[in-house]
PDB file of C-alpha atoms in Angstrom:
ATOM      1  CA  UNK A   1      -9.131  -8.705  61.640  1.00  0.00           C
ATOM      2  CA  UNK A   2      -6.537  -8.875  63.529  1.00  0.00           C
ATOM      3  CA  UNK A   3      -2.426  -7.953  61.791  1.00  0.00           C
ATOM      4  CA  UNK A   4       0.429  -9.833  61.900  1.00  0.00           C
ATOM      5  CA  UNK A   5       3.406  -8.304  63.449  1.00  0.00           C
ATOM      6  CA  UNK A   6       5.428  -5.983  61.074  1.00  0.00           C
ATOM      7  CA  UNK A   7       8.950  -7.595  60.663  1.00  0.00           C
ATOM      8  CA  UNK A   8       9.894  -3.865  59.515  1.00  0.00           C
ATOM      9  CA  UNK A   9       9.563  -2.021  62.878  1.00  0.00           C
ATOM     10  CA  UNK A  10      12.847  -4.681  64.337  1.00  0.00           C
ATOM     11  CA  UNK A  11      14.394  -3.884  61.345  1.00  0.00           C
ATOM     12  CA  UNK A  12      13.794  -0.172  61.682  1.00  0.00           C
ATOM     13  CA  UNK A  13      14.937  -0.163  65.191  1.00  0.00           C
ATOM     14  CA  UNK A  14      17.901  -1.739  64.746  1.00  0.00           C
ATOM     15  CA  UNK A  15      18.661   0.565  61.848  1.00  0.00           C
ATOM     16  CA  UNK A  16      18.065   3.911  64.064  1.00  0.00           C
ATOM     17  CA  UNK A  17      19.923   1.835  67.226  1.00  0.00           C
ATOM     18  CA  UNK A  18      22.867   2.193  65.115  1.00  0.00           C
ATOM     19  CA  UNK A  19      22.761   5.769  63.774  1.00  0.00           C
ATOM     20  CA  UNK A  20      22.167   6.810  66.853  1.00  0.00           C
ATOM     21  CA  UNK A  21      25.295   4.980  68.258  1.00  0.00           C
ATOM     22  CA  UNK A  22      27.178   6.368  65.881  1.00  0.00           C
ATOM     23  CA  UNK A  23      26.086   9.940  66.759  1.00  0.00           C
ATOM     24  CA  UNK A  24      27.359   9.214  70.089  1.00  0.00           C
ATOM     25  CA  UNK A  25      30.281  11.947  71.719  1.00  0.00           C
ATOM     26  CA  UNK A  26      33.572  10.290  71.798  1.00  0.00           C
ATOM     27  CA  UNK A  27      35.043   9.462  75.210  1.00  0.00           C
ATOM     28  CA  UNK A  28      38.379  10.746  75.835  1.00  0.00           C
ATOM     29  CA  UNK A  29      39.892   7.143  75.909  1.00  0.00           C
ATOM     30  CA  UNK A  30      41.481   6.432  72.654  1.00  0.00           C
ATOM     31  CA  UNK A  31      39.420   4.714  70.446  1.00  0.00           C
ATOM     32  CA  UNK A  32      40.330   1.242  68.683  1.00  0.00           C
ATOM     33  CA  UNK A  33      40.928   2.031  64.629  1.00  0.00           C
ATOM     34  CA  UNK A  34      37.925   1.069  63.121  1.00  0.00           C
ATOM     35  CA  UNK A  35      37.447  -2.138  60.881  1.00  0.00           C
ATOM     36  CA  UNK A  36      36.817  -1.181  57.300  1.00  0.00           C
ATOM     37  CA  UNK A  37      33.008  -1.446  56.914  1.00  0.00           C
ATOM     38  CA  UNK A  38      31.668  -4.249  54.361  1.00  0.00           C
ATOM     39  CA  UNK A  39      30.919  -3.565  50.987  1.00  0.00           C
ATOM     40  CA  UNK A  40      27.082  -3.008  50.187  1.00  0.00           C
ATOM     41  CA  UNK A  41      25.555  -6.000  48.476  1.00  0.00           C
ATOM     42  CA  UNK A  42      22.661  -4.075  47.359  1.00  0.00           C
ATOM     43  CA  UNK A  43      21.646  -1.231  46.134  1.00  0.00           C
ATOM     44  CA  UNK A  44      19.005   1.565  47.852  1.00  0.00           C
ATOM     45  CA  UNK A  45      16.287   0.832  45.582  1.00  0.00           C
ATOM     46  CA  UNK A  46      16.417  -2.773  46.357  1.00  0.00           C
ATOM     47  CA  UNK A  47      16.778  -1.643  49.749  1.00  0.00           C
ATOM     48  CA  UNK A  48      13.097  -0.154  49.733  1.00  0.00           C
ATOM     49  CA  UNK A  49      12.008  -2.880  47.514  1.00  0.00           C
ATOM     50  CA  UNK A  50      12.322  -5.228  50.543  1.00  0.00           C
ATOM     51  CA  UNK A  51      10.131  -2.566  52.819  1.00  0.00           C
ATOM     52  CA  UNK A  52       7.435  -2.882  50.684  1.00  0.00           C
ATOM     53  CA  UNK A  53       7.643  -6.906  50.518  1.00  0.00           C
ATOM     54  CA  UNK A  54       7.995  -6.549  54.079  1.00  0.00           C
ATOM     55  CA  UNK A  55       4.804  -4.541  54.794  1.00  0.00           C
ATOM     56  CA  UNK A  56       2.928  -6.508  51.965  1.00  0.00           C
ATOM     57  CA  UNK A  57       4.307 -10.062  52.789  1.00  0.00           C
ATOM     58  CA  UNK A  58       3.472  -9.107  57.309  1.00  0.00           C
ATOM     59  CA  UNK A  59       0.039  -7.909  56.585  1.00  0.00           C
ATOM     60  CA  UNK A  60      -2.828  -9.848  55.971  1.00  0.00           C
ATOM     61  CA  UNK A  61      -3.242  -8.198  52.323  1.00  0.00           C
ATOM     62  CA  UNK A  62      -3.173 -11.310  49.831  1.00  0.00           C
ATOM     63  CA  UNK A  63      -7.026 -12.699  52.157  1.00  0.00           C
ATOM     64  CA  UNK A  64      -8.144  -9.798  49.970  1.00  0.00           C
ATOM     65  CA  UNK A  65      -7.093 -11.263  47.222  1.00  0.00           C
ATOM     66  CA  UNK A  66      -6.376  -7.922  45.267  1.00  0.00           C
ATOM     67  CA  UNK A  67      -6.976  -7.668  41.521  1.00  0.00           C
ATOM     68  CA  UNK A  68      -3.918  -5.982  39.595  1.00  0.00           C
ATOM     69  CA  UNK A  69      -6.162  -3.087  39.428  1.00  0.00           C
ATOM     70  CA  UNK A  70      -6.564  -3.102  43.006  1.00  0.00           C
ATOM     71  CA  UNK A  71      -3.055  -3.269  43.468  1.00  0.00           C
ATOM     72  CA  UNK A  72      -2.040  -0.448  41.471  1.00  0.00           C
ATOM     73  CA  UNK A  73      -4.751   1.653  43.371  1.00  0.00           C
ATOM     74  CA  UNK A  74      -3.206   0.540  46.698  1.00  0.00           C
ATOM     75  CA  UNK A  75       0.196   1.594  45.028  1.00  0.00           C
ATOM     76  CA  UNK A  76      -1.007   4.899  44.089  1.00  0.00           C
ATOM     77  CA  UNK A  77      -2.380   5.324  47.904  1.00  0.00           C
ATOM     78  CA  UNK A  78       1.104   4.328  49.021  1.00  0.00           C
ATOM     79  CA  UNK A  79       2.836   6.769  47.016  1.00  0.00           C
ATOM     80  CA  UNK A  80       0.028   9.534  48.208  1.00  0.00           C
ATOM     81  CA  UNK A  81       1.295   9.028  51.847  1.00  0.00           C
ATOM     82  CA  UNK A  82       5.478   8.787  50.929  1.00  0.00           C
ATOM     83  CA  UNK A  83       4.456  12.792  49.039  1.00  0.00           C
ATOM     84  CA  UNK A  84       2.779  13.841  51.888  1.00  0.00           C
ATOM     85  CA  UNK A  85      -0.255  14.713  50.258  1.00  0.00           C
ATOM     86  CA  UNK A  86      -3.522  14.898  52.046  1.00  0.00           C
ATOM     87  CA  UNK A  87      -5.654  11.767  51.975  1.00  0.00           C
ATOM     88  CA  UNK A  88      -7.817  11.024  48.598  1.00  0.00           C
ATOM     89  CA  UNK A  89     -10.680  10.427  50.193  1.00  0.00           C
ATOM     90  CA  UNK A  90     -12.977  11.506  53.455  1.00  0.00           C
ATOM     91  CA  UNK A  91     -11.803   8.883  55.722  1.00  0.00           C
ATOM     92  CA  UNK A  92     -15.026   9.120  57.782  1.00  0.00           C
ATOM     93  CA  UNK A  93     -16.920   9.215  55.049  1.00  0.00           C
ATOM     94  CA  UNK A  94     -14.771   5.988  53.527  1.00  0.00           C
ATOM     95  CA  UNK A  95     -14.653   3.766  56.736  1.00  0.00           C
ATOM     96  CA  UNK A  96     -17.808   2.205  56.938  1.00  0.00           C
ATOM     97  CA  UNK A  97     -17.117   1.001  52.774  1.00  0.00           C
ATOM     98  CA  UNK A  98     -13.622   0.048  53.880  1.00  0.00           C
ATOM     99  CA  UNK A  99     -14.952  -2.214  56.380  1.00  0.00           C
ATOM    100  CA  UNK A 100     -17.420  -3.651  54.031  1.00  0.00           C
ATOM    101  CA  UNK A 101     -14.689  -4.350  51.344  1.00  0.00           C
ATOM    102  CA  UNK A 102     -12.084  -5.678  53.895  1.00  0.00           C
ATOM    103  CA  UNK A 103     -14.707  -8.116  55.924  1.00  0.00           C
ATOM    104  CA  UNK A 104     -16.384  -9.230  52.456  1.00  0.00           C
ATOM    105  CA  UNK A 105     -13.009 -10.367  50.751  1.00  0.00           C
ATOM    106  CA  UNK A 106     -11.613 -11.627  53.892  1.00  0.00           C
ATOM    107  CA  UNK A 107     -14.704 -13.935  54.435  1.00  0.00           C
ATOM    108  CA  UNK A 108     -14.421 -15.248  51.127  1.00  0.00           C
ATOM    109  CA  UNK A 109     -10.982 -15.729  51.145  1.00  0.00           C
ATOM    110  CA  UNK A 110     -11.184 -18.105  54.077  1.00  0.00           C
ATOM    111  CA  UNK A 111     -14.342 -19.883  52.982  1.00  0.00           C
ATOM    112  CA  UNK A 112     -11.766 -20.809  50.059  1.00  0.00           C
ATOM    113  CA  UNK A 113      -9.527 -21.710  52.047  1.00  0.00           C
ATOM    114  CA  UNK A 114     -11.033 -23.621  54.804  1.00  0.00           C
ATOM    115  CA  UNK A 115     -13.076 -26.029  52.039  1.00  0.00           C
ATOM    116  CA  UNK A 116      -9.629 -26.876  50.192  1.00  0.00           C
ATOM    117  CA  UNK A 117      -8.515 -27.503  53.775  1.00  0.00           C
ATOM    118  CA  UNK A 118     -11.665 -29.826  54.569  1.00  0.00           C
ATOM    119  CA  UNK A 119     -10.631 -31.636  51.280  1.00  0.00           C
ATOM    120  CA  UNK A 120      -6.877 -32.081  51.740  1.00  0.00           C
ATOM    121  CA  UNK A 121      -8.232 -33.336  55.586  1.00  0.00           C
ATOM    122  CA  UNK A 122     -10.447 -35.948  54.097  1.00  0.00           C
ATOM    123  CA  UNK A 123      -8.292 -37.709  51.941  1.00  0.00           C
ATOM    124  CA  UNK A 124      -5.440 -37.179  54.693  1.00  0.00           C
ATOM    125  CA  UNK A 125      -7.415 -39.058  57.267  1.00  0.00           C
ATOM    126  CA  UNK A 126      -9.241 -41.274  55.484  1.00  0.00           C
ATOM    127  CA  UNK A 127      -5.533 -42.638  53.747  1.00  0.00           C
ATOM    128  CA  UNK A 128      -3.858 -42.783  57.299  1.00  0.00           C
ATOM    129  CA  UNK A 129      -7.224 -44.797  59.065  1.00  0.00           C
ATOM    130  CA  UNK A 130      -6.462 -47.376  57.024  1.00  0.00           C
ATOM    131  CA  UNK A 131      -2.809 -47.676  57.902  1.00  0.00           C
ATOM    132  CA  UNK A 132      -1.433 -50.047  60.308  1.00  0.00           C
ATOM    133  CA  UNK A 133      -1.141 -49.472  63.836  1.00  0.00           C
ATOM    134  CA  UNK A 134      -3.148 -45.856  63.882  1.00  0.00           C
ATOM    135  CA  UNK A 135      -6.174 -45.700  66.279  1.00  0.00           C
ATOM    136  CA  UNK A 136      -8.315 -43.101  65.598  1.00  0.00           C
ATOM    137  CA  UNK A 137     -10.478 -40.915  68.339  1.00  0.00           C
ATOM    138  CA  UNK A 138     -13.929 -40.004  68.068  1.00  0.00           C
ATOM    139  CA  UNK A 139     -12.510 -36.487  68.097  1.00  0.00           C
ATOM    140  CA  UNK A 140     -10.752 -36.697  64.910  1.00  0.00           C
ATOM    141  CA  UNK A 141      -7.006 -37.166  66.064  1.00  0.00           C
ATOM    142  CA  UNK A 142      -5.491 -39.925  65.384  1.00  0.00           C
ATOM    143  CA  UNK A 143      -1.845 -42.015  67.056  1.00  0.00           C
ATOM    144  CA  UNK A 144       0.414 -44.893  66.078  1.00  0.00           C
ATOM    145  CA  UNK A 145       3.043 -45.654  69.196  1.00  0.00           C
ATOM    146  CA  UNK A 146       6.551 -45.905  68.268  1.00  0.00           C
ATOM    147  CA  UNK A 147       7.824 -47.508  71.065  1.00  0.00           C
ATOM    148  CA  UNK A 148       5.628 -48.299  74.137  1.00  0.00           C
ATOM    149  CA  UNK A 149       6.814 -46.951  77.332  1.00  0.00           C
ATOM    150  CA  UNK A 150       6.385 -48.035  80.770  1.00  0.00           C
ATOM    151  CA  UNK A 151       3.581 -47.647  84.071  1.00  0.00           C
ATOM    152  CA  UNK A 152       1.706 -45.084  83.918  1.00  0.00           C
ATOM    153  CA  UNK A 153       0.167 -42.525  80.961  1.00  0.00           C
ATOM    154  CA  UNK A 154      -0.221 -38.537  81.840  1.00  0.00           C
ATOM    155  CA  UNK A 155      -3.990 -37.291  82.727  1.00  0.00           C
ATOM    156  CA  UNK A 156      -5.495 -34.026  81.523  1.00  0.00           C
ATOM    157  CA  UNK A 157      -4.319 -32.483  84.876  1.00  0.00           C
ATOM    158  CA  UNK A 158      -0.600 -33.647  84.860  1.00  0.00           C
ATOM    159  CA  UNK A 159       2.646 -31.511  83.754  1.00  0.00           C
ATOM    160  CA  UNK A 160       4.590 -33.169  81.514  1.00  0.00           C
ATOM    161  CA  UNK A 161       8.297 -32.950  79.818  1.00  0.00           C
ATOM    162  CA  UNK A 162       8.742 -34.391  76.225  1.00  0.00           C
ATOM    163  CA  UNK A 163      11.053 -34.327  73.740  1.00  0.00           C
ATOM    164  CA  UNK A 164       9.370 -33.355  70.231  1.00  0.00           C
ATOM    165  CA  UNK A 165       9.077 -32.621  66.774  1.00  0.00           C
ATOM    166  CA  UNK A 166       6.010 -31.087  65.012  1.00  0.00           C
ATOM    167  CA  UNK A 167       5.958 -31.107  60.961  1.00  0.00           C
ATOM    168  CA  UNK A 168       3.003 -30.342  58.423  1.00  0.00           C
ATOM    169  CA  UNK A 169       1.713 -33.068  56.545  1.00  0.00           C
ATOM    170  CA  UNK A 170       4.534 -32.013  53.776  1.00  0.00           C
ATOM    171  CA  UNK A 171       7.082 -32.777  55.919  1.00  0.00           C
ATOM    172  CA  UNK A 172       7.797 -29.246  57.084  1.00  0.00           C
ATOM    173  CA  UNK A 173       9.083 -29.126  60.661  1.00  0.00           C
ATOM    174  CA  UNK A 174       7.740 -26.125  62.300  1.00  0.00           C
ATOM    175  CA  UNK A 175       9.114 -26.330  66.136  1.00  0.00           C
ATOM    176  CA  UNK A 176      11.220 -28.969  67.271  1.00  0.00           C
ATOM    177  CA  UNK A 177      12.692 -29.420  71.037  1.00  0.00           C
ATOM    178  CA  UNK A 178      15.729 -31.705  69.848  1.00  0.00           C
ATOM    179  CA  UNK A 179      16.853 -28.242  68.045  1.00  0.00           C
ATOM    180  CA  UNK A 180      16.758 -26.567  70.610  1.00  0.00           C
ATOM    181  CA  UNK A 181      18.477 -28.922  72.669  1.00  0.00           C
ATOM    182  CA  UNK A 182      16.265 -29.334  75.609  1.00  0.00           C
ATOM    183  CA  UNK A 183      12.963 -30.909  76.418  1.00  0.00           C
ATOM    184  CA  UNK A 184       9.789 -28.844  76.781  1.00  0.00           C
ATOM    185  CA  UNK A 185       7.576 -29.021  79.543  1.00  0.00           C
ATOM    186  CA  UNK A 186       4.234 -27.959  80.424  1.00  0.00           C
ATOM    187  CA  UNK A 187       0.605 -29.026  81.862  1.00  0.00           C
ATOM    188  CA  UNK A 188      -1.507 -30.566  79.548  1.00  0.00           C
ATOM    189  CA  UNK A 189      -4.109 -28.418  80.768  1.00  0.00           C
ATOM    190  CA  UNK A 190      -2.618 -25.274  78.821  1.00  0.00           C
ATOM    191  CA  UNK A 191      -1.421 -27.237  74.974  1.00  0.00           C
ATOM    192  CA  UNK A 192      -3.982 -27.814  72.070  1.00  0.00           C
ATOM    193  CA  UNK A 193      -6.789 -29.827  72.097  1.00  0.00           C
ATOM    194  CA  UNK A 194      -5.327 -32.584  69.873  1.00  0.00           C
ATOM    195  CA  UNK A 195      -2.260 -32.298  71.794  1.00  0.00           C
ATOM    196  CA  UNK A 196      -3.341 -33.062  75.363  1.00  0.00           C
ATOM    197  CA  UNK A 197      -5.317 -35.650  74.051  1.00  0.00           C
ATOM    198  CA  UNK A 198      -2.915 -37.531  71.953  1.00  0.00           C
ATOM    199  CA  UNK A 199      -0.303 -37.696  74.984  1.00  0.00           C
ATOM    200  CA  UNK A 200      -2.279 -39.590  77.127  1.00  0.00           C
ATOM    201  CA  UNK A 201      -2.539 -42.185  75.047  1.00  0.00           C
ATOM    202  CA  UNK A 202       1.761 -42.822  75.638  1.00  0.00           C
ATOM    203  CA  UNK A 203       3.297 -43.745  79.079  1.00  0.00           C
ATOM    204  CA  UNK A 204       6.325 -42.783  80.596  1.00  0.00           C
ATOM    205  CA  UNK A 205       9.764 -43.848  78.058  1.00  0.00           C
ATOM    206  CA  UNK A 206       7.490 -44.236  75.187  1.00  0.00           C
ATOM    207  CA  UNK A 207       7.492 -42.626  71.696  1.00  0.00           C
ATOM    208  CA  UNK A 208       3.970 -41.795  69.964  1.00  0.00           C
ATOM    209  CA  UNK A 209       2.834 -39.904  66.515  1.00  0.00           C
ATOM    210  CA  UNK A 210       0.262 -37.911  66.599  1.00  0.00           C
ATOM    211  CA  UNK A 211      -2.418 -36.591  63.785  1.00  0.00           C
ATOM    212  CA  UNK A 212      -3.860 -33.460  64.982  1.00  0.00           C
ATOM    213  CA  UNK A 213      -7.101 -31.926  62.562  1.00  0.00           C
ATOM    214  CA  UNK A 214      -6.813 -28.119  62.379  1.00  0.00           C
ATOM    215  CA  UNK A 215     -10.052 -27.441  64.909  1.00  0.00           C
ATOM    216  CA  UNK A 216      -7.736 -29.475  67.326  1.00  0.00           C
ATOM    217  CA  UNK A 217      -4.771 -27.750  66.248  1.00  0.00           C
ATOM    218  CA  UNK A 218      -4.712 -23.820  65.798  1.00  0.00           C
ATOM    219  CA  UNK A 219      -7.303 -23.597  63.201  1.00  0.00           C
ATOM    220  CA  UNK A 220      -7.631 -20.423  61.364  1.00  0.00           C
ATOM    221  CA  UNK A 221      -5.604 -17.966  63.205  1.00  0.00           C
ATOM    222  CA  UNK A 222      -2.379 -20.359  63.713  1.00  0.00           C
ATOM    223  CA  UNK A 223       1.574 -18.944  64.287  1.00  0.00           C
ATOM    224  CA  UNK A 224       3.504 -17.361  62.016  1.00  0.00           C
ATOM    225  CA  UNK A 225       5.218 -21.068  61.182  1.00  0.00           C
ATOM    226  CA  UNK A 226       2.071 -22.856  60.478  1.00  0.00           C
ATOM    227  CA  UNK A 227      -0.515 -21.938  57.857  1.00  0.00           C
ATOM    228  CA  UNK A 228      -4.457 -21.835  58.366  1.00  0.00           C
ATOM    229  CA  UNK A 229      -6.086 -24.947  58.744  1.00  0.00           C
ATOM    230  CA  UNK A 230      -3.281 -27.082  59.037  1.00  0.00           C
ATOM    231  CA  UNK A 231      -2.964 -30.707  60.082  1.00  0.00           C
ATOM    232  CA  UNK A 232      -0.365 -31.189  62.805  1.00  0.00           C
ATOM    233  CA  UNK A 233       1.929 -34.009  62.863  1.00  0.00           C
ATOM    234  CA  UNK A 234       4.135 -34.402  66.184  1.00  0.00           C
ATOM    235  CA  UNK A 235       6.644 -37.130  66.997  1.00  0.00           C
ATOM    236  CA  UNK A 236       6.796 -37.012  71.070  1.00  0.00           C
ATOM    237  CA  UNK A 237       9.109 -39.105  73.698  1.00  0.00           C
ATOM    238  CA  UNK A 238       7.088 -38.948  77.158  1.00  0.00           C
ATOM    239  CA  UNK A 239       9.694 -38.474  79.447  1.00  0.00           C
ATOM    240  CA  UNK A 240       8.563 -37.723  82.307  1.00  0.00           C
ATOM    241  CA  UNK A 241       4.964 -36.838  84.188  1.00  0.00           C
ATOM    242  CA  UNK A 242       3.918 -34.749  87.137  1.00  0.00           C
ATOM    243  CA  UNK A 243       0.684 -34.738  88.524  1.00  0.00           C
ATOM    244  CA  UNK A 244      -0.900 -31.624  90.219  1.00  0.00           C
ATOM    245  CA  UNK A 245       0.449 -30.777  93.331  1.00  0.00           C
ATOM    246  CA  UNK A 246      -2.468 -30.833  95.517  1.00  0.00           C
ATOM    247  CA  UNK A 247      -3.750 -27.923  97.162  1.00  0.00           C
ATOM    248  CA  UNK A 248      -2.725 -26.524 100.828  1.00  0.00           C
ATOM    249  CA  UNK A 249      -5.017 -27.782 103.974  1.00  0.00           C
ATOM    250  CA  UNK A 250      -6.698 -24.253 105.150  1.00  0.00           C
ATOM    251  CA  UNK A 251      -5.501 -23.214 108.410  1.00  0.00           C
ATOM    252  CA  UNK A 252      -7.746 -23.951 111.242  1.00  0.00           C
ATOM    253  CA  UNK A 253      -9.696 -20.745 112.115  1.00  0.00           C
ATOM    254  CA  UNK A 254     -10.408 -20.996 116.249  1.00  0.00           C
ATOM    255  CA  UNK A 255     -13.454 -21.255 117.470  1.00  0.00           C
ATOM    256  CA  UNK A 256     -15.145 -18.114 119.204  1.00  0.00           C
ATOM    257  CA  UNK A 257     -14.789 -17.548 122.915  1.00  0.00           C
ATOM    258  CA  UNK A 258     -18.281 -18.641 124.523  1.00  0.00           C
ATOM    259  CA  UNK A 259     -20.247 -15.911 125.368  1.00  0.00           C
ATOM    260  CA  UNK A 260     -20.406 -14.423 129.348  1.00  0.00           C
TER     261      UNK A 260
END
């Protein structure tokens, strides 16, 4: 099981950045008259309220789907550690159960999970096969072209640069080049499945839509910005493709003197 990244520890370290700047000896240049520092908006306890929805909200705790009992116990474990008091339990002893209890509720969890995904999938893709102007792939994804482009369309090999948006079926936009303000580019080789796929179905100056299922997407272990299991939606403009440069001719190697 692998854990998210803590947004706490940038938090921390920008906190302790600044105390320690301001703990800095003062140069003997005069120094500018401080501005008057904002007024706090809230209040220590709320303060440490956000830690712990930090830490709770970053880790992978709710796949465990904790009872309130289990919650409270985890609370009382928290507080343990903040007192400094020695752990409850043998944690040698404990490991082998904490595995078993972890793996168990995590598997079940995403069983859950994955069959409400199948079922929001279904009906997804069955509803958008019988729209207008979608083709759908024996792998699963599925395009409608916007706008047709012109000459050529992009191999699995070539590098292309596109302008994009990608949203999740609810209309969530989870990465978009236009915000950004520049095009992205990359081979086609190194994108998802569904992805590198769904682009060479567009030539150059053309505008697709593309309908990516979640094993051709990022499945169960996606970003931070896109939930498990998700169906990717991406609005591309092709705008323009590279194929592989190919490789240098080896240097001749010369031949061996003929023997005396």
């Amino acid at each position: 099981m692998k854990l998210k990244h803590l947004l706490i520890l940038p938090a921390l370290a920008i906190a302790l950045a600044a105390g320690l700047h301001a703990q800095e000896p003062a140069t003997a240049a005069p120094a500018a008259a401080p501005e008057a520092a904002p007024a706090p908006q809230f209040t220590d306890a709320q303060v440490f309220e956000m830690l712990g929805w930090y830490v709770a909200s970053n880790m992978p705790v709710n796949e465990l789907e904790p009872s309130p009992e289990l919650v409270e116990a985890m609370i009382k474990g928290t507080r343990s550690g903040f007192e400094g008091k020695p752990a409850p339990y043998d944690q040698e002893k404990i490991q082998a159960d904490m595995q078993r209890v972890i793996m168990t509720r995590q598997m079940a969890y995403q069983a859950k999970a994955k069959a409400k995904a199948d079922e929001t999938a279904a009906k997804f893709f069955g509803d958008l096969k019988a729209k207008a102007g979608v083709v759908a792939l024996p792998s699963g994804v599925m395009y409608e072209v916007v706008k047709p482009g012109e000459g050529a369309y992009p191999t699995a090999t070539d590098t292309v640069k596109i302008n994009y948006a990608g949203t999740l079926v609810d209309g969530t936009e989870f990465d978009s080049s236009y915000k950004r303000g520049e095009p992205a580019e990359f081979s086609l080789a190194g994108v998802i499945p569904g992805m590198a796929e769904g682009l060479q179905k567009i030539n150059k100056g053309g505008k697709i839509k593309i309908y990516i299922p979640s094993e051709l997407g990022y499945g169960e272990r996606p970003p931070p910005s896109i939930p498990p299991y998700a169906i990717l939606v991406f609005e591309v403009e092709l705008l323009e493709i590279t194929p592989p440069q190919a490789p240098e001719p080896a240097a001749a190697v010369p031949a061996a003197p003929a023997a005396q």
